[in-house]
PDB file of C-alpha atoms in Angstrom:
ATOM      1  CA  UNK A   1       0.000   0.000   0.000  1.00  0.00           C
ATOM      2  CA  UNK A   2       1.496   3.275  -0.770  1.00  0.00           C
ATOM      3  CA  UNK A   3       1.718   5.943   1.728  1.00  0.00           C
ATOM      4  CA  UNK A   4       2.346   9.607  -0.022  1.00  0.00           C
ATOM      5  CA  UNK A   5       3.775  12.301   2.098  1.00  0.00           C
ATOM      6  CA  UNK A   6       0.773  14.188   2.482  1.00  0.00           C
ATOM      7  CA  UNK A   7       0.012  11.743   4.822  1.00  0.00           C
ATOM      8  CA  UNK A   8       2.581  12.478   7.128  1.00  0.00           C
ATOM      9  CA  UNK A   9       1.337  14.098  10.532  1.00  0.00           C
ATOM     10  CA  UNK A  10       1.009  18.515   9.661  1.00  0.00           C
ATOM     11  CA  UNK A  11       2.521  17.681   5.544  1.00  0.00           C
ATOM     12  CA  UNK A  12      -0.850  18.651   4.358  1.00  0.00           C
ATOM     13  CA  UNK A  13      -1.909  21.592   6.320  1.00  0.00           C
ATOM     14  CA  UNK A  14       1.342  23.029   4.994  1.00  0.00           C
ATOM     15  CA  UNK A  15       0.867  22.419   1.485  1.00  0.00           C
ATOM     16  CA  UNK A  16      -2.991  23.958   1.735  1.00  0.00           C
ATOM     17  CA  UNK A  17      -1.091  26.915   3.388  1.00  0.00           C
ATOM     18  CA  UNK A  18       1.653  27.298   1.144  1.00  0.00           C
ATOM     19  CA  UNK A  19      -1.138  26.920  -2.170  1.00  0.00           C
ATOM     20  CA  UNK A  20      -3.388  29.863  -0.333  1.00  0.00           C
ATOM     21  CA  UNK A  21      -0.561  32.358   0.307  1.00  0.00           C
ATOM     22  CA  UNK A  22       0.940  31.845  -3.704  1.00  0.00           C
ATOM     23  CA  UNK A  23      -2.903  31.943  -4.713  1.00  0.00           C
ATOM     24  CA  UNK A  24      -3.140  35.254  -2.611  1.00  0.00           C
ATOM     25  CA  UNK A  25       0.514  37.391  -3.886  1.00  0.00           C
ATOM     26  CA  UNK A  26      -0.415  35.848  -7.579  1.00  0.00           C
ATOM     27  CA  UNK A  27      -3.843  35.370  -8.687  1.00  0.00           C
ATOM     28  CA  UNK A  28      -5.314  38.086  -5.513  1.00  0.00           C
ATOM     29  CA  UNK A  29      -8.166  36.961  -2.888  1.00  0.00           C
ATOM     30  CA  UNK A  30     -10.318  35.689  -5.453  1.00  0.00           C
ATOM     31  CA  UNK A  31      -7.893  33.606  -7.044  1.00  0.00           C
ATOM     32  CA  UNK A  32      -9.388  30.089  -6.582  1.00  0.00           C
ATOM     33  CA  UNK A  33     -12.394  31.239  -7.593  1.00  0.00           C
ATOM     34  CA  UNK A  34     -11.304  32.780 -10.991  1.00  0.00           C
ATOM     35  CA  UNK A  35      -9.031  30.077 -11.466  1.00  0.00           C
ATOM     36  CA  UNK A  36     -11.741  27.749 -11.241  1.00  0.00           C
ATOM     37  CA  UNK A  37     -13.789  29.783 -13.621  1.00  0.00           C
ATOM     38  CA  UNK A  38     -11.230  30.243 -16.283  1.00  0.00           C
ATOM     39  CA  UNK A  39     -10.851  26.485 -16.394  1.00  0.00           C
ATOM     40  CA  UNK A  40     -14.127  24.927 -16.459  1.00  0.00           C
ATOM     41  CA  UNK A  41     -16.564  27.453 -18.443  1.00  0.00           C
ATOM     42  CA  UNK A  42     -17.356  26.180 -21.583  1.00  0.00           C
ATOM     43  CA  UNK A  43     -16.593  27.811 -24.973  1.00  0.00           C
ATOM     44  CA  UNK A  44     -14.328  27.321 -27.689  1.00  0.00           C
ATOM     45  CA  UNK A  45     -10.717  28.442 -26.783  1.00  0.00           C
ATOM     46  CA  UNK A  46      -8.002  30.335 -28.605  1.00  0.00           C
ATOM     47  CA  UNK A  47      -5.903  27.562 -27.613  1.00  0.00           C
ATOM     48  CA  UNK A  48      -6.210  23.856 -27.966  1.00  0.00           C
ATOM     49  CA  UNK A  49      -5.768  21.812 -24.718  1.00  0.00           C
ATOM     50  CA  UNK A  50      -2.959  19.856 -26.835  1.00  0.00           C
ATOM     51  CA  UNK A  51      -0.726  22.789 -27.114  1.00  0.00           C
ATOM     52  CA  UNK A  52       2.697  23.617 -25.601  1.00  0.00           C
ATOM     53  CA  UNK A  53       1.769  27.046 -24.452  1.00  0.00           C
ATOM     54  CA  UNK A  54      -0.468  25.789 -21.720  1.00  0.00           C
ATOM     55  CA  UNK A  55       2.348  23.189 -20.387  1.00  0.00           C
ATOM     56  CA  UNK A  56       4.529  26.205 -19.816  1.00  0.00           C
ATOM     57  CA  UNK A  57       2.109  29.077 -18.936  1.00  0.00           C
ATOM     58  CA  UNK A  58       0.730  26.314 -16.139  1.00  0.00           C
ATOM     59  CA  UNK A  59       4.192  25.441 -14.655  1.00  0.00           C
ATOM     60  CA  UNK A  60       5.807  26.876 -11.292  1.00  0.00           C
ATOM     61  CA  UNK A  61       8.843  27.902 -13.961  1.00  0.00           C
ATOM     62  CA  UNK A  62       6.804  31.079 -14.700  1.00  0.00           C
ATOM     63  CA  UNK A  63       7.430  32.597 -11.544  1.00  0.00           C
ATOM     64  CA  UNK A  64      11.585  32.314 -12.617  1.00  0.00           C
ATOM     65  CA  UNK A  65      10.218  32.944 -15.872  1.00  0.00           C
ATOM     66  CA  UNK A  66       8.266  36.452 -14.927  1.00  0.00           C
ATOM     67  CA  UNK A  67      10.921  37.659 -12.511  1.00  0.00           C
ATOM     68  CA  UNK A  68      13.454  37.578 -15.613  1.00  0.00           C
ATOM     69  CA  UNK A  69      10.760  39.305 -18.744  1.00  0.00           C
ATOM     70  CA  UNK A  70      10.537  42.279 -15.628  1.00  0.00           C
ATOM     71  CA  UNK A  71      14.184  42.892 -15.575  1.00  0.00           C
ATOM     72  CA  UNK A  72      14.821  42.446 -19.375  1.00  0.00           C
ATOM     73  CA  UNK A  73      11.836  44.563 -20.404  1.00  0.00           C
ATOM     74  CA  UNK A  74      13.411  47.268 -18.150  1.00  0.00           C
ATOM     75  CA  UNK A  75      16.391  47.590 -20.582  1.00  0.00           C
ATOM     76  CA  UNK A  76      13.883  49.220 -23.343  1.00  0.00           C
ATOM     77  CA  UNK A  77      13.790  53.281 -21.979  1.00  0.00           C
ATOM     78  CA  UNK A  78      10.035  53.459 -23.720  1.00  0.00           C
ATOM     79  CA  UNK A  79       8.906  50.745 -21.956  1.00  0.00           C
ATOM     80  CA  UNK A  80      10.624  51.480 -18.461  1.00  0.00           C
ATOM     81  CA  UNK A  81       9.477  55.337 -18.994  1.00  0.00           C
ATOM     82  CA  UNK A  82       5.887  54.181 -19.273  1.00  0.00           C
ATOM     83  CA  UNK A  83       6.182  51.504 -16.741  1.00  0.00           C
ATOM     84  CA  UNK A  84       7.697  53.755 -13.892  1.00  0.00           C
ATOM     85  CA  UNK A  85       5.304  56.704 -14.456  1.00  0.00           C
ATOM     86  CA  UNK A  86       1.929  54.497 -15.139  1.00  0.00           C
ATOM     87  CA  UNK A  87       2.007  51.024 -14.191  1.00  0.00           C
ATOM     88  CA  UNK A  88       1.945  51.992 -10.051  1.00  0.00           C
ATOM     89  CA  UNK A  89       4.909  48.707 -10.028  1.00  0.00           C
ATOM     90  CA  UNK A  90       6.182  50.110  -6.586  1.00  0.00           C
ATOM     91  CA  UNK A  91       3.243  51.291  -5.207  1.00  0.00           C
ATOM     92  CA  UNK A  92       1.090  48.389  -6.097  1.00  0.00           C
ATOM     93  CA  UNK A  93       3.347  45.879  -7.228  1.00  0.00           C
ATOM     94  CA  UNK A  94       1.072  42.519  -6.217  1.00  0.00           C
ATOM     95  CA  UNK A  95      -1.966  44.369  -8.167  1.00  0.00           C
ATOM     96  CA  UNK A  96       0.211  44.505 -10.868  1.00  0.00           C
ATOM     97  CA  UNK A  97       1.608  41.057 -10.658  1.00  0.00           C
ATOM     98  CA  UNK A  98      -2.149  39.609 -10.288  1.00  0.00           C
ATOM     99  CA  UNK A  99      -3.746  41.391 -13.573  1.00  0.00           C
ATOM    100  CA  UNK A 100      -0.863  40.474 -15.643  1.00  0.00           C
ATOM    101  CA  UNK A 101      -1.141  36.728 -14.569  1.00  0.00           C
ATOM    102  CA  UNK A 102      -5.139  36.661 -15.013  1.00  0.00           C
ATOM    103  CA  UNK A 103      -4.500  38.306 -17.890  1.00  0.00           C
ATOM    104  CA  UNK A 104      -2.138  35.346 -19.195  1.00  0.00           C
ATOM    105  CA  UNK A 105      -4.546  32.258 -17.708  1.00  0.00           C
ATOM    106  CA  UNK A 106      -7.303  33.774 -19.446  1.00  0.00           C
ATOM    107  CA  UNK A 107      -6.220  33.812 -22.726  1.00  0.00           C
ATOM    108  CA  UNK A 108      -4.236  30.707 -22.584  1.00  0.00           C
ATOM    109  CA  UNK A 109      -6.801  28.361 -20.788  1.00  0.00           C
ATOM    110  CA  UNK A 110      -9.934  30.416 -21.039  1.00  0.00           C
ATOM    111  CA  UNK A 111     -13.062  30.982 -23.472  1.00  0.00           C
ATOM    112  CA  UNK A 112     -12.359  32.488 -26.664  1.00  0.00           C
ATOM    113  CA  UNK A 113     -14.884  35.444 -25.344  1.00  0.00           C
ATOM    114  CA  UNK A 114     -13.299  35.639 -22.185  1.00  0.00           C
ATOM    115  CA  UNK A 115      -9.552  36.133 -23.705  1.00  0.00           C
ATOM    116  CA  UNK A 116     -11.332  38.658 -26.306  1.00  0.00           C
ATOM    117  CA  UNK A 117     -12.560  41.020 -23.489  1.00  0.00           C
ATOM    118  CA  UNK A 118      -9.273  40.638 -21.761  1.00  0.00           C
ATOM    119  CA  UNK A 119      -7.301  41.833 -24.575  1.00  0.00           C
ATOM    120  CA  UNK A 120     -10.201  44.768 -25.026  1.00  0.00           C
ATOM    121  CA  UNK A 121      -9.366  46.078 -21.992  1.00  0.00           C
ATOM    122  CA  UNK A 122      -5.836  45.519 -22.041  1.00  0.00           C
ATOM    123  CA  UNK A 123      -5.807  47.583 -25.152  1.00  0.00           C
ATOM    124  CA  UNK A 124      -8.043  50.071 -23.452  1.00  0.00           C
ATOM    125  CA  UNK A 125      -5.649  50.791 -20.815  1.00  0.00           C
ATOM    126  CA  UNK A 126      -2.762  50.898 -23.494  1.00  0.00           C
ATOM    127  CA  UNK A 127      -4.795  53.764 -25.771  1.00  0.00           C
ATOM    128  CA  UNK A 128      -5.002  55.847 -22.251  1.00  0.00           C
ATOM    129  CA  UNK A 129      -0.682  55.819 -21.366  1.00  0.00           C
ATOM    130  CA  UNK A 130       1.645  58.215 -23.259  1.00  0.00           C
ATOM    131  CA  UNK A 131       3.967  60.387 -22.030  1.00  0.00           C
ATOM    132  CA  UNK A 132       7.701  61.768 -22.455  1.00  0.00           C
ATOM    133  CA  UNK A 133      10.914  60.235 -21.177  1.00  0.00           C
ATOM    134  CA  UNK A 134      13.432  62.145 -19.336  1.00  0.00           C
ATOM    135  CA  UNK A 135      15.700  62.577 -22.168  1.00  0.00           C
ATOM    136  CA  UNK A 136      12.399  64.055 -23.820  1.00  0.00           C
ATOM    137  CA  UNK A 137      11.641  60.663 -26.297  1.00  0.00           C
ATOM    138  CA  UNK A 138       7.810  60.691 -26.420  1.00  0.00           C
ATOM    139  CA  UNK A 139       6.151  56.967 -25.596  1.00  0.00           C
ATOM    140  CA  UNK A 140       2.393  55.465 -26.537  1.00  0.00           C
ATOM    141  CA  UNK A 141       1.944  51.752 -24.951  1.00  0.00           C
ATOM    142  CA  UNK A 142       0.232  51.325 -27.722  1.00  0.00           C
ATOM    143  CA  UNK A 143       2.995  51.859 -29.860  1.00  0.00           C
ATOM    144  CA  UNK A 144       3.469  48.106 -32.173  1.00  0.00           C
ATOM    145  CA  UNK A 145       7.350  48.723 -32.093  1.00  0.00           C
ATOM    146  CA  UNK A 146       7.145  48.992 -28.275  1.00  0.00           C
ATOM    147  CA  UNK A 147       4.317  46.273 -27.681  1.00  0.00           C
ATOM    148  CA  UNK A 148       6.635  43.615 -29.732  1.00  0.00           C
ATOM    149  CA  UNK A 149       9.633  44.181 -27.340  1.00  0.00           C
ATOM    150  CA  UNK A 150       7.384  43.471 -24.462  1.00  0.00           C
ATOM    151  CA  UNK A 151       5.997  40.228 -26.118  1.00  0.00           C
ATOM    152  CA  UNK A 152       9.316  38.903 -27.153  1.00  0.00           C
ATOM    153  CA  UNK A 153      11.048  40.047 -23.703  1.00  0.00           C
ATOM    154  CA  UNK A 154       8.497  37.751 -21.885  1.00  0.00           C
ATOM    155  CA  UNK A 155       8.381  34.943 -24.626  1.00  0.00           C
ATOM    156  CA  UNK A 156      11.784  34.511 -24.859  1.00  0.00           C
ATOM    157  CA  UNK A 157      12.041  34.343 -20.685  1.00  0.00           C
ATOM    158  CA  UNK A 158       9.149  32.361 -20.538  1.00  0.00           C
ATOM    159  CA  UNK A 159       9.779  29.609 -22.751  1.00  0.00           C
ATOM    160  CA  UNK A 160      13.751  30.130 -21.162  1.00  0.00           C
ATOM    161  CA  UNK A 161      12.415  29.732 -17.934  1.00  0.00           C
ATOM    162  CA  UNK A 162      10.255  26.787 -18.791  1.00  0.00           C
ATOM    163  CA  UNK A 163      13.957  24.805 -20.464  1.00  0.00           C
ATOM    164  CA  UNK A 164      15.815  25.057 -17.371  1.00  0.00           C
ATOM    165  CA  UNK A 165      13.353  24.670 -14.377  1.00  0.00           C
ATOM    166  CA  UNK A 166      10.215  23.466 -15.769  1.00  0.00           C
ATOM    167  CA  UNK A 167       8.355  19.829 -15.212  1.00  0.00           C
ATOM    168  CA  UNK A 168       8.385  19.123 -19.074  1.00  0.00           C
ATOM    169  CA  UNK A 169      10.941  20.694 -20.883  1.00  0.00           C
ATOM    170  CA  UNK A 170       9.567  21.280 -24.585  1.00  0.00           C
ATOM    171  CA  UNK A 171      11.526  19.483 -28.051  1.00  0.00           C
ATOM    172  CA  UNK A 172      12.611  21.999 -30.506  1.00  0.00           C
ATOM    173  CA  UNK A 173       9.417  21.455 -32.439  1.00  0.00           C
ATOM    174  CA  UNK A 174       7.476  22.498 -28.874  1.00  0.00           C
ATOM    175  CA  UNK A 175       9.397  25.159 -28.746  1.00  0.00           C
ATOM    176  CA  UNK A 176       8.679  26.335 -32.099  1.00  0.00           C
ATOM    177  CA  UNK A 177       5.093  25.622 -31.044  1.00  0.00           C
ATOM    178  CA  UNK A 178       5.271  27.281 -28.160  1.00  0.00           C
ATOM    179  CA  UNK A 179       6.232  30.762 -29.818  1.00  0.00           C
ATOM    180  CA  UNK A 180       3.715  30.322 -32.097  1.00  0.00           C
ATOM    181  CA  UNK A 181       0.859  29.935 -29.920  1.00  0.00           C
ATOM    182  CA  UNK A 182       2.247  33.107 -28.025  1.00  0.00           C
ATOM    183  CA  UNK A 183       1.590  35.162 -31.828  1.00  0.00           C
ATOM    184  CA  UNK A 184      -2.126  34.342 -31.510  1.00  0.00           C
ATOM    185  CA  UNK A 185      -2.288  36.499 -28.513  1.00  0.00           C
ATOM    186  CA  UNK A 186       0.331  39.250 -29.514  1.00  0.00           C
ATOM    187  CA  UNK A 187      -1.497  39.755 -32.816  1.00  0.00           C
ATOM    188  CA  UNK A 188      -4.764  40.491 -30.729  1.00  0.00           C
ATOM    189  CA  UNK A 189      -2.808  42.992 -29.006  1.00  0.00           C
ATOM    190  CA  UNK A 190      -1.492  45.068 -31.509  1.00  0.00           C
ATOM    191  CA  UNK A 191       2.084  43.425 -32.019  1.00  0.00           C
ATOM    192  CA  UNK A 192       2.691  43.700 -36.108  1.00  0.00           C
ATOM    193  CA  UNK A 193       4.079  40.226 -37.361  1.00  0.00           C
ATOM    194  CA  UNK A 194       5.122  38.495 -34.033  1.00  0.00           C
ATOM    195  CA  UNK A 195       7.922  35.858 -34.650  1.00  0.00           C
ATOM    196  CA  UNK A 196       6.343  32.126 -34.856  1.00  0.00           C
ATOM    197  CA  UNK A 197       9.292  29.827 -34.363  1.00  0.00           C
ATOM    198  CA  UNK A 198      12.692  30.095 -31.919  1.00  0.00           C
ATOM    199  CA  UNK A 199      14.575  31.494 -35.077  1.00  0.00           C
ATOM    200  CA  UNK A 200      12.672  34.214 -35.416  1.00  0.00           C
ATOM    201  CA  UNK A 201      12.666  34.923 -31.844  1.00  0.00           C
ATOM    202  CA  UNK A 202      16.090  35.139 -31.553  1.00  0.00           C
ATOM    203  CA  UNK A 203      16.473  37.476 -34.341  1.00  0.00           C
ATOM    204  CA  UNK A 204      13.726  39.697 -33.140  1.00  0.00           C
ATOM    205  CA  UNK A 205      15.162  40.304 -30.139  1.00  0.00           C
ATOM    206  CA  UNK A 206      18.729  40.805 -31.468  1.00  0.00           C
ATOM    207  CA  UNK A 207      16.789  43.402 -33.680  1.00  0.00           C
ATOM    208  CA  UNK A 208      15.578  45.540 -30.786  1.00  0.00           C
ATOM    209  CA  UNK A 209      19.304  45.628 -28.681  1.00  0.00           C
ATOM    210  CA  UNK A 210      20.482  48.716 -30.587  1.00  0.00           C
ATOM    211  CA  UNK A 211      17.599  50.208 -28.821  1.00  0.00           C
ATOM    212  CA  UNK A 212      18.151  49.164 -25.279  1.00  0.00           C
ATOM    213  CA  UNK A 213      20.419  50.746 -22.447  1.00  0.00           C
ATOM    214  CA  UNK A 214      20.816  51.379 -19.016  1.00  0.00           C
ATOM    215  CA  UNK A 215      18.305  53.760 -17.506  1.00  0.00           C
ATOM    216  CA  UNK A 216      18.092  55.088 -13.867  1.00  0.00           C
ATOM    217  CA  UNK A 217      14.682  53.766 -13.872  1.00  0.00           C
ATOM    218  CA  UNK A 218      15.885  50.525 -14.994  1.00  0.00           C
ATOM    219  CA  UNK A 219      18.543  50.561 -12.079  1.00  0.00           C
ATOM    220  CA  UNK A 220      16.261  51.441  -9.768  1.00  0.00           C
ATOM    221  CA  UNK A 221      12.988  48.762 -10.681  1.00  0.00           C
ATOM    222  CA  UNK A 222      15.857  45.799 -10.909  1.00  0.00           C
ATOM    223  CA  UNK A 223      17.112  46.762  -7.349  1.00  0.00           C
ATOM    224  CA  UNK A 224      13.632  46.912  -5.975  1.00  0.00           C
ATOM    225  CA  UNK A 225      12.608  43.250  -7.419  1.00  0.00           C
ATOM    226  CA  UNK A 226      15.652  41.592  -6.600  1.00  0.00           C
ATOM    227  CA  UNK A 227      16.450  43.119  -3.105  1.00  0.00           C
ATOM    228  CA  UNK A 228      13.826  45.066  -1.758  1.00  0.00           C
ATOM    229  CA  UNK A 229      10.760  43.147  -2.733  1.00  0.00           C
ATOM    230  CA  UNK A 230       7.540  44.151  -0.303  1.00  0.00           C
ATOM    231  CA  UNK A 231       7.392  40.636   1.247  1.00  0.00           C
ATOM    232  CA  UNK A 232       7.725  39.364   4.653  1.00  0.00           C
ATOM    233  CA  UNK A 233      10.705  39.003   6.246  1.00  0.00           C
ATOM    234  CA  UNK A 234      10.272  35.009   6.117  1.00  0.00           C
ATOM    235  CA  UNK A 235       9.502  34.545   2.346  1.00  0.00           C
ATOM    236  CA  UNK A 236      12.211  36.778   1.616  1.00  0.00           C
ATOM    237  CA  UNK A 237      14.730  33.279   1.251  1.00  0.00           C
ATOM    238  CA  UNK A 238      12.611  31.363  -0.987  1.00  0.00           C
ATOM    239  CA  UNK A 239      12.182  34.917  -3.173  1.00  0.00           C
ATOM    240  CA  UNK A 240      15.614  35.177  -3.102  1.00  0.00           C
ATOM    241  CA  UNK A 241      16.408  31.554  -4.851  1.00  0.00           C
ATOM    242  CA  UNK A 242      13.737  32.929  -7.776  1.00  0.00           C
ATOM    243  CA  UNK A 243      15.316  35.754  -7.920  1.00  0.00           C
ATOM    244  CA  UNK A 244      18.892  34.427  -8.166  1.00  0.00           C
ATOM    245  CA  UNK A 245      17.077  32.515 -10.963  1.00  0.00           C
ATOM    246  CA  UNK A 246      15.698  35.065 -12.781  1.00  0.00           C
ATOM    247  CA  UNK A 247      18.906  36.537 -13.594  1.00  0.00           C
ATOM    248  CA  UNK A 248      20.722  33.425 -14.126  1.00  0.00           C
ATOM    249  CA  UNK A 249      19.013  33.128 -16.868  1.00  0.00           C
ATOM    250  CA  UNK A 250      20.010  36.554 -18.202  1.00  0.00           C
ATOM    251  CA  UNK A 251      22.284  37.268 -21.121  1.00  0.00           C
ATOM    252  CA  UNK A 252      25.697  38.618 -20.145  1.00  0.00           C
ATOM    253  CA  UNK A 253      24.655  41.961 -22.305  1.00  0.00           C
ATOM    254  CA  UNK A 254      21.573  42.438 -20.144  1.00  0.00           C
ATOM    255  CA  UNK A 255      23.244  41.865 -16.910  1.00  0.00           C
ATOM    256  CA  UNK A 256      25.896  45.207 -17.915  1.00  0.00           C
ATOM    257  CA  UNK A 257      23.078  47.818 -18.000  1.00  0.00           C
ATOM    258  CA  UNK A 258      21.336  46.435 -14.801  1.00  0.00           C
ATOM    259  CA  UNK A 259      24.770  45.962 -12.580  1.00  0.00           C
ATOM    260  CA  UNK A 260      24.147  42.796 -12.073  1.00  0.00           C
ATOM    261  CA  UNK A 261      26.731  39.833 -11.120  1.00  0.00           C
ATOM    262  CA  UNK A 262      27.717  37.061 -13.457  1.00  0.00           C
ATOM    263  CA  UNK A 263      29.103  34.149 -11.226  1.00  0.00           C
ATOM    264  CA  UNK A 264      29.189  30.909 -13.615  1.00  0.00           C
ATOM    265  CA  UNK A 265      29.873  28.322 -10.976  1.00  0.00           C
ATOM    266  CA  UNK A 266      27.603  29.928  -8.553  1.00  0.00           C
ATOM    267  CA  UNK A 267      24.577  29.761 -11.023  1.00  0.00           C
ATOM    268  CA  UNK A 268      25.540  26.372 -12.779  1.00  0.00           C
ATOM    269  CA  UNK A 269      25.205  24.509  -9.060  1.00  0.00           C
ATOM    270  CA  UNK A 270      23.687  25.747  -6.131  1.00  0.00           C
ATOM    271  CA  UNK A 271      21.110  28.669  -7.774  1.00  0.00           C
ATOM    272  CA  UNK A 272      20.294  25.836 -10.497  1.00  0.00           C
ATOM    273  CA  UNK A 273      20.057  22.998  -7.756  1.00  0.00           C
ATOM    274  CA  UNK A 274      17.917  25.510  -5.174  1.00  0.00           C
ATOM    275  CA  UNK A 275      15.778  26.942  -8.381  1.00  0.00           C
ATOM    276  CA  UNK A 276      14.851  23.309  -9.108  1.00  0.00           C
ATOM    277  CA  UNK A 277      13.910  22.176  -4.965  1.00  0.00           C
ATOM    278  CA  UNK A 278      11.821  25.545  -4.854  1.00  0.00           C
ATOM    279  CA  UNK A 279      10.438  25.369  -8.501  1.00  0.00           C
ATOM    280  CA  UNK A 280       9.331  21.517  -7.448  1.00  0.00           C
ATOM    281  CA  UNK A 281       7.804  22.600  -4.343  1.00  0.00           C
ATOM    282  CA  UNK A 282       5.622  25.093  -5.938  1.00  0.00           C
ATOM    283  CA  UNK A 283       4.336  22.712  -8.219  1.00  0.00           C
ATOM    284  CA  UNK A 284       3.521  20.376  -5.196  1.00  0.00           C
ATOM    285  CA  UNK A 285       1.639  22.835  -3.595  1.00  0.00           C
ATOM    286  CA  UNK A 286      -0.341  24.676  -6.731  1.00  0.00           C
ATOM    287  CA  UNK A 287      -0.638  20.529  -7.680  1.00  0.00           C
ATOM    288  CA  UNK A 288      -4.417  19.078  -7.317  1.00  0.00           C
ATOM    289  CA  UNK A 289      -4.566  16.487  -4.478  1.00  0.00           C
ATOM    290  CA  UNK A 290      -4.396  13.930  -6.436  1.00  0.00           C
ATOM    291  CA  UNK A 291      -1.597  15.033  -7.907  1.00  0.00           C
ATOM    292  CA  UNK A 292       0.032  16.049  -5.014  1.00  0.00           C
ATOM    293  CA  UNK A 293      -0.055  12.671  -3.388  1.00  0.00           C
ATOM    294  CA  UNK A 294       1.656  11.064  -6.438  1.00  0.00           C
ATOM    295  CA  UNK A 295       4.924  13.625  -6.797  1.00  0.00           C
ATOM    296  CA  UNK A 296       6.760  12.596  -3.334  1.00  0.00           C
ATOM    297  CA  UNK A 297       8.255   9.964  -1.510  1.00  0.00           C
ATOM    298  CA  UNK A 298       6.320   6.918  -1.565  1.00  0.00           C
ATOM    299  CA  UNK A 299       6.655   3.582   0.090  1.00  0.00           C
ATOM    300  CA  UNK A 300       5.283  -0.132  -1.327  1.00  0.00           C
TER     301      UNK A 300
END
C-alpha cells in the first residue's frame, strides 16, 4: 500500500497553506475562484488543450520565468518610462503582478470570449498611457514597435524559464510551437508580425538591442525586485532563490546595464540545484490532491 507524504502528521496543512498564500501574492483573494472559472466554463478556446503554451504558462517555472521578462523589459527606456510613471509597479506591485497573470490564464486556458474582453481592456488601458521620457523621447503603450519588445522580452524568458526549471521541458518542435501559440495572442494585441518559431525569436530580439540601455529607472525597478521586494521578512529566502534565478538566466549583455553579477559556478550549481527544490515545491503545492499525493516519496 502506498503511503504519499501528504500523509505524514502537519505535511498537508502546509501544502494547503503554502497553495493559499501563492494563490493570494499571484492570482489576488479571489484567485481560486477565478481560477476555477477560467478552467471549467465552456466555450471554444483560442488555444487547444494539446498545445505547448499551456504546459509552460501552467508550470511553477513562470514565476523564474516572470521575474526575468521584468528585468529584461526594463532595458527598453520606452517601456521602463511608461512603466515607472503608469504602471503603479512600486506602489502596487502585487496588483500589478495579479492582472498580468489573469490576464495570461485567461487567454491561454480560457473561453475564446473571455480572452477577447481581456485583450479589449488591455488595449483600453494601453490607448489611455503616453507620455515623455526624461531625455524628452515621447512613448504610446500602444505603440506596435514597443508592444513587440514586451511580447518577445516575456516569450523569450518564458519559454527560457520553462527549459531550465520546468516539469516538461519542450523538443525543438514544442518550442517552435510554443512561440507560435504566443503570436495568436500578440497579434490580438497590436504586435505587427510576431515571430512564430525560436529562429525568429532570436532574431527579433537581437533586432531591438540597438535600442536598449541602461536607464536610472531601470537601475532602480531591478534593485527593488531583486532586493527590496515588499514581502515578509520570512519569504524573503525562498524569493531570493527565484530571484537568483531570474537573472541566471540573463544574457551577459543584459546583466551590464542592470549591474548585475555574473558568477558561472555559482549559477551552474547551487542557484540551479535551489531553483529546481523551490520550482518543485511550488508545483507540489499549486498541484491538485491527487496530484500532489503522487509527486513525493512513496513507500510499497
Amino acid at each position: 500500500m502506498a503511503v504519499s507524504i501528504l500523509d505524514i502528521p502537519g505535511v498537508a496543512a502546509v501544502r494547503q497553506r503554502l497553495r493559499a498564500e501563492l494563490l493570494a501574492r499571484v492570482a489576488g483573494p479571489s484567485g481560486p475562484e477565478n481560477r476555477a472559472r477560467i478552467q471549467d466554463a465552456r466555450g471554444p478556446r483560442w488555444i487547444g488543450p494539446e498545445r505547448p503554451i499551456r504546459v509552460v504558462h501552467g508550470d511553477a517555472s513562470m514565476f523564474i520565468g516572470g521575474l526575468r521578462a521584468l528585468l529584461l523589459q526594463s532595458l527598453h527606456p520606452l517601456a521602463m518610462a511608461a512603466v515607472a510613471a503608469h504602471s503603479g509597479y512600486r506602489g502596487d506591485p502585487w496588483g500589478r503582478l495579479q492582472r498580468t497573470s489573469t490576464f495570461l490564464a485567461v487567454t491561454t486556458f480560457g473561453t475564446a470570449e473571455d480572452a477577447r474582453q481581456a485583450v479589449e481592456q488591455v488595449r483600453a488601458v494601453h490607448a489611455r498611457v503616453s507620455g515623455t521620457t526624461a531625455e524628452g523621447e515621447p512613448y504610446r503603450a500602444s505603440d506596435p514597435h514597443l508592444l513587440g519588445w514586451v511580447h518577445v522580452a516575456e516569450v523569450d524568458s518564458f519559454l527560457r524559464a520553462h527549459q531550465r526549471y520546468g516539469a516538461r521541458p519542450l523538443d525543438a518542435a514544442g518550442c517552435d510551437a510554443y512561440v507560435a501559440d504566443t503570436a495568436r495572442v500578440a497579434e490580438a494585441l497590436g504586435v505587427l508580425d510576431p515571430p512564430r518559431d525560436q529562429a525568429a525569436l532570436t532574431a527579433r530580439l537581437a533586432a531591438y538591442r540597438p535600442e536598449l540601455r541602461s536607464t536610472a529607472e531601470a537601475r532602480d525597478a531591478a534593485r527593488f525586485l531583486l532586493l527590496d521586494p515588499p514581502l515578509p521578512w520570512a519569504a524573503r529566502g525562498p524569493y531570493a532563490i527565484l530571484a537568483a534565478g531570474a537573472v541566471g538566466l540573463l544574457p551577459s549583455w543584459a546583466r551590464s546595464p542592470l549591474r548585475l553579477p555574473y558568477l558561472p559556478i555559482t549559477e551552474a550549481t547551487g542557484v540551479r540545484l535551489a531553483g529546481h527544490g523551490l520550482t518543485r515545491t511550488i508545483r507540489w503545492a499549486m498541484a491538485p490532491e491527487a496530484a500532489a499525493r503522487s509527486d513525493g516519496p512513496s513507500e510499497g
